[in-house]
PDB file of C-alpha atoms in Angstrom:
ATOM      1  CA  MET A 352     -76.730  37.278-104.224  1.00  0.00           C
ATOM      2  CA  GLY A 353     -77.717  37.112-107.890  1.00  0.00           C
ATOM      3  CA  ASP A 354     -77.067  34.336-110.388  1.00  0.00           C
ATOM      4  CA  THR A 355     -73.291  34.709-110.670  1.00  0.00           C
ATOM      5  CA  MET A 356     -72.726  34.314-106.942  1.00  0.00           C
ATOM      6  CA  ALA A 357     -75.286  31.476-106.790  1.00  0.00           C
ATOM      7  CA  ILE A 358     -73.219  29.514-109.311  1.00  0.00           C
ATOM      8  CA  LEU A 359     -70.105  29.998-107.188  1.00  0.00           C
ATOM      9  CA  PHE A 360     -72.050  29.139-104.021  1.00  0.00           C
ATOM     10  CA  ALA A 361     -73.330  25.940-105.669  1.00  0.00           C
ATOM     11  CA  GLN A 362     -69.784  24.870-106.521  1.00  0.00           C
ATOM     12  CA  ALA A 363     -68.608  25.591-102.977  1.00  0.00           C
ATOM     13  CA  ILE A 364     -71.306  23.731-101.033  1.00  0.00           C
ATOM     14  CA  VAL A 365     -71.517  20.489-102.990  1.00  0.00           C
ATOM     15  CA  ASN A 366     -68.744  18.777-101.008  1.00  0.00           C
ATOM     16  CA  ILE A 367     -69.389  20.270 -97.572  1.00  0.00           C
ATOM     17  CA  PRO A 368     -70.857  17.666 -95.211  1.00  0.00           C
ATOM     18  CA  TYR A 369     -73.462  18.185 -92.487  1.00  0.00           C
ATOM     19  CA  ILE A 370     -75.307  21.146 -94.031  1.00  0.00           C
ATOM     20  CA  GLU A 371     -78.868  20.773 -92.761  1.00  0.00           C
ATOM     21  CA  SER A 372     -80.461  24.047 -93.836  1.00  0.00           C
ATOM     22  CA  ILE A 373     -80.129  26.453 -96.756  1.00  0.00           C
ATOM     23  CA  ASN A 374     -82.091  29.691 -97.001  1.00  0.00           C
ATOM     24  CA  ILE A 375     -81.563  31.527-100.272  1.00  0.00           C
ATOM     25  CA  ALA A 376     -84.908  33.314-100.250  1.00  0.00           C
ATOM     26  CA  ASP A 377     -85.176  36.662-102.015  1.00  0.00           C
ATOM     27  CA  ASN A 378     -81.784  36.553-103.719  1.00  0.00           C
ATOM     28  CA  ASN A 379     -82.886  37.669-107.186  1.00  0.00           C
ATOM     29  CA  LEU A 380     -82.164  34.220-108.625  1.00  0.00           C
ATOM     30  CA  THR A 381     -83.292  32.911-111.987  1.00  0.00           C
ATOM     31  CA  ASP A 382     -82.822  29.544-113.674  1.00  0.00           C
ATOM     32  CA  LYS A 383     -79.238  30.513-114.502  1.00  0.00           C
ATOM     33  CA  GLY A 384     -78.192  30.503-110.827  1.00  0.00           C
ATOM     34  CA  LEU A 385     -80.902  28.432-109.177  1.00  0.00           C
ATOM     35  CA  GLY A 386     -80.455  25.509-111.593  1.00  0.00           C
ATOM     36  CA  PRO A 387     -76.815  24.834-110.632  1.00  0.00           C
ATOM     37  CA  LEU A 388     -77.632  25.421-106.980  1.00  0.00           C
ATOM     38  CA  LEU A 389     -80.384  22.801-106.993  1.00  0.00           C
ATOM     39  CA  GLU A 390     -78.122  20.428-108.914  1.00  0.00           C
ATOM     40  CA  SER A 391     -75.673  20.708-105.996  1.00  0.00           C
ATOM     41  CA  VAL A 392     -78.417  20.334-103.385  1.00  0.00           C
ATOM     42  CA  VAL A 393     -79.428  16.900-104.704  1.00  0.00           C
ATOM     43  CA  HIS A 394     -76.041  15.566-103.568  1.00  0.00           C
ATOM     44  CA  MET A 395     -76.406  16.859 -99.996  1.00  0.00           C
ATOM     45  CA  SER A 396     -77.599  13.912 -97.925  1.00  0.00           C
ATOM     46  CA  ASP A 397     -77.924  15.884 -94.668  1.00  0.00           C
ATOM     47  CA  LEU A 398     -80.076  18.732 -96.026  1.00  0.00           C
ATOM     48  CA  ILE A 399     -83.482  18.736 -94.342  1.00  0.00           C
ATOM     49  CA  ASP A 400     -84.592  22.376 -94.811  1.00  0.00           C
ATOM     50  CA  LEU A 401     -84.558  24.379 -98.062  1.00  0.00           C
ATOM     51  CA  ASP A 402     -86.043  27.841 -98.612  1.00  0.00           C
ATOM     52  CA  ILE A 403     -85.984  29.144-102.195  1.00  0.00           C
ATOM     53  CA  SER A 404     -88.819  31.658-101.806  1.00  0.00           C
ATOM     54  CA  TYR A 405     -89.053  34.876-103.831  1.00  0.00           C
ATOM     55  CA  ASN A 406     -86.887  33.586-106.698  1.00  0.00           C
ATOM     56  CA  THR A 407     -87.707  32.601-110.284  1.00  0.00           C
ATOM     57  CA  ILE A 408     -87.755  28.839-110.763  1.00  0.00           C
ATOM     58  CA  GLY A 409     -87.333  28.210-114.494  1.00  0.00           C
ATOM     59  CA  PRO A 410     -87.475  24.930-116.429  1.00  0.00           C
ATOM     60  CA  VAL A 411     -83.997  23.693-115.426  1.00  0.00           C
ATOM     61  CA  ALA A 412     -84.535  24.329-111.716  1.00  0.00           C
ATOM     62  CA  ALA A 413     -88.128  23.042-111.802  1.00  0.00           C
ATOM     63  CA  THR A 414     -87.075  19.785-113.487  1.00  0.00           C
ATOM     64  CA  CYS A 415     -84.195  19.290-111.057  1.00  0.00           C
ATOM     65  CA  LEU A 416     -86.441  20.004-108.086  1.00  0.00           C
ATOM     66  CA  SER A 417     -89.152  17.671-109.361  1.00  0.00           C
ATOM     67  CA  MET A 418     -86.718  14.785-109.844  1.00  0.00           C
ATOM     68  CA  TYR A 419     -85.143  15.424-106.440  1.00  0.00           C
ATOM     69  CA  LEU A 420     -88.447  15.448-104.574  1.00  0.00           C
ATOM     70  CA  ALA A 421     -89.585  12.259-106.337  1.00  0.00           C
ATOM     71  CA  LYS A 422     -86.614  10.269-105.017  1.00  0.00           C
ATOM     72  CA  GLU A 423     -87.282   8.001-102.057  1.00  0.00           C
ATOM     73  CA  THR A 424     -83.926   9.051-100.648  1.00  0.00           C
ATOM     74  CA  CYS A 425     -84.755  12.782-100.643  1.00  0.00           C
ATOM     75  CA  PRO A 426     -83.892  13.907 -97.089  1.00  0.00           C
ATOM     76  CA  LEU A 427     -85.918  17.146 -97.137  1.00  0.00           C
ATOM     77  CA  GLN A 428     -88.404  17.544 -94.334  1.00  0.00           C
ATOM     78  CA  ARG A 429     -89.270  21.171 -95.099  1.00  0.00           C
ATOM     79  CA  MET A 430     -89.192  23.185 -98.313  1.00  0.00           C
ATOM     80  CA  VAL A 431     -90.469  26.750 -98.625  1.00  0.00           C
ATOM     81  CA  LEU A 432     -91.506  28.247-101.984  1.00  0.00           C
ATOM     82  CA  ARG A 433     -93.267  31.404-100.798  1.00  0.00           C
ATOM     83  CA  ARG A 434     -94.076  33.606-103.779  1.00  0.00           C
ATOM     84  CA  ALA A 435     -91.617  31.735-105.968  1.00  0.00           C
ATOM     85  CA  ASP A 436     -92.337  32.082-109.670  1.00  0.00           C
ATOM     86  CA  VAL A 437     -92.348  28.402-110.640  1.00  0.00           C
ATOM     87  CA  ASP A 438     -92.172  27.468-114.317  1.00  0.00           C
ATOM     88  CA  ASP A 439     -95.245  25.513-115.314  1.00  0.00           C
ATOM     89  CA  GLY A 440     -94.226  24.680-118.874  1.00  0.00           C
ATOM     90  CA  GLU A 441     -96.362  27.381-120.467  1.00  0.00           C
TER      91      GLU A 441
END
């Protein structure tokens, strides 16, 4: 998919109801594409399954993901980060 298509995908899915699962594993994503995608995901109240494995999770995406998971209203039941390169603030 790459970052450019991820940005377009993020804009397209934000207002679609009833999406329960998103698998964007191994799509060559970096913070540039994954950040906007995760910013859209936080508005999806029906999403219960998210797989972002094998992508690079930079500071923007990591911050967004951290804030999302900390919310009491976070609907996720399953999140997969297999071999994801997660920014650790180094």
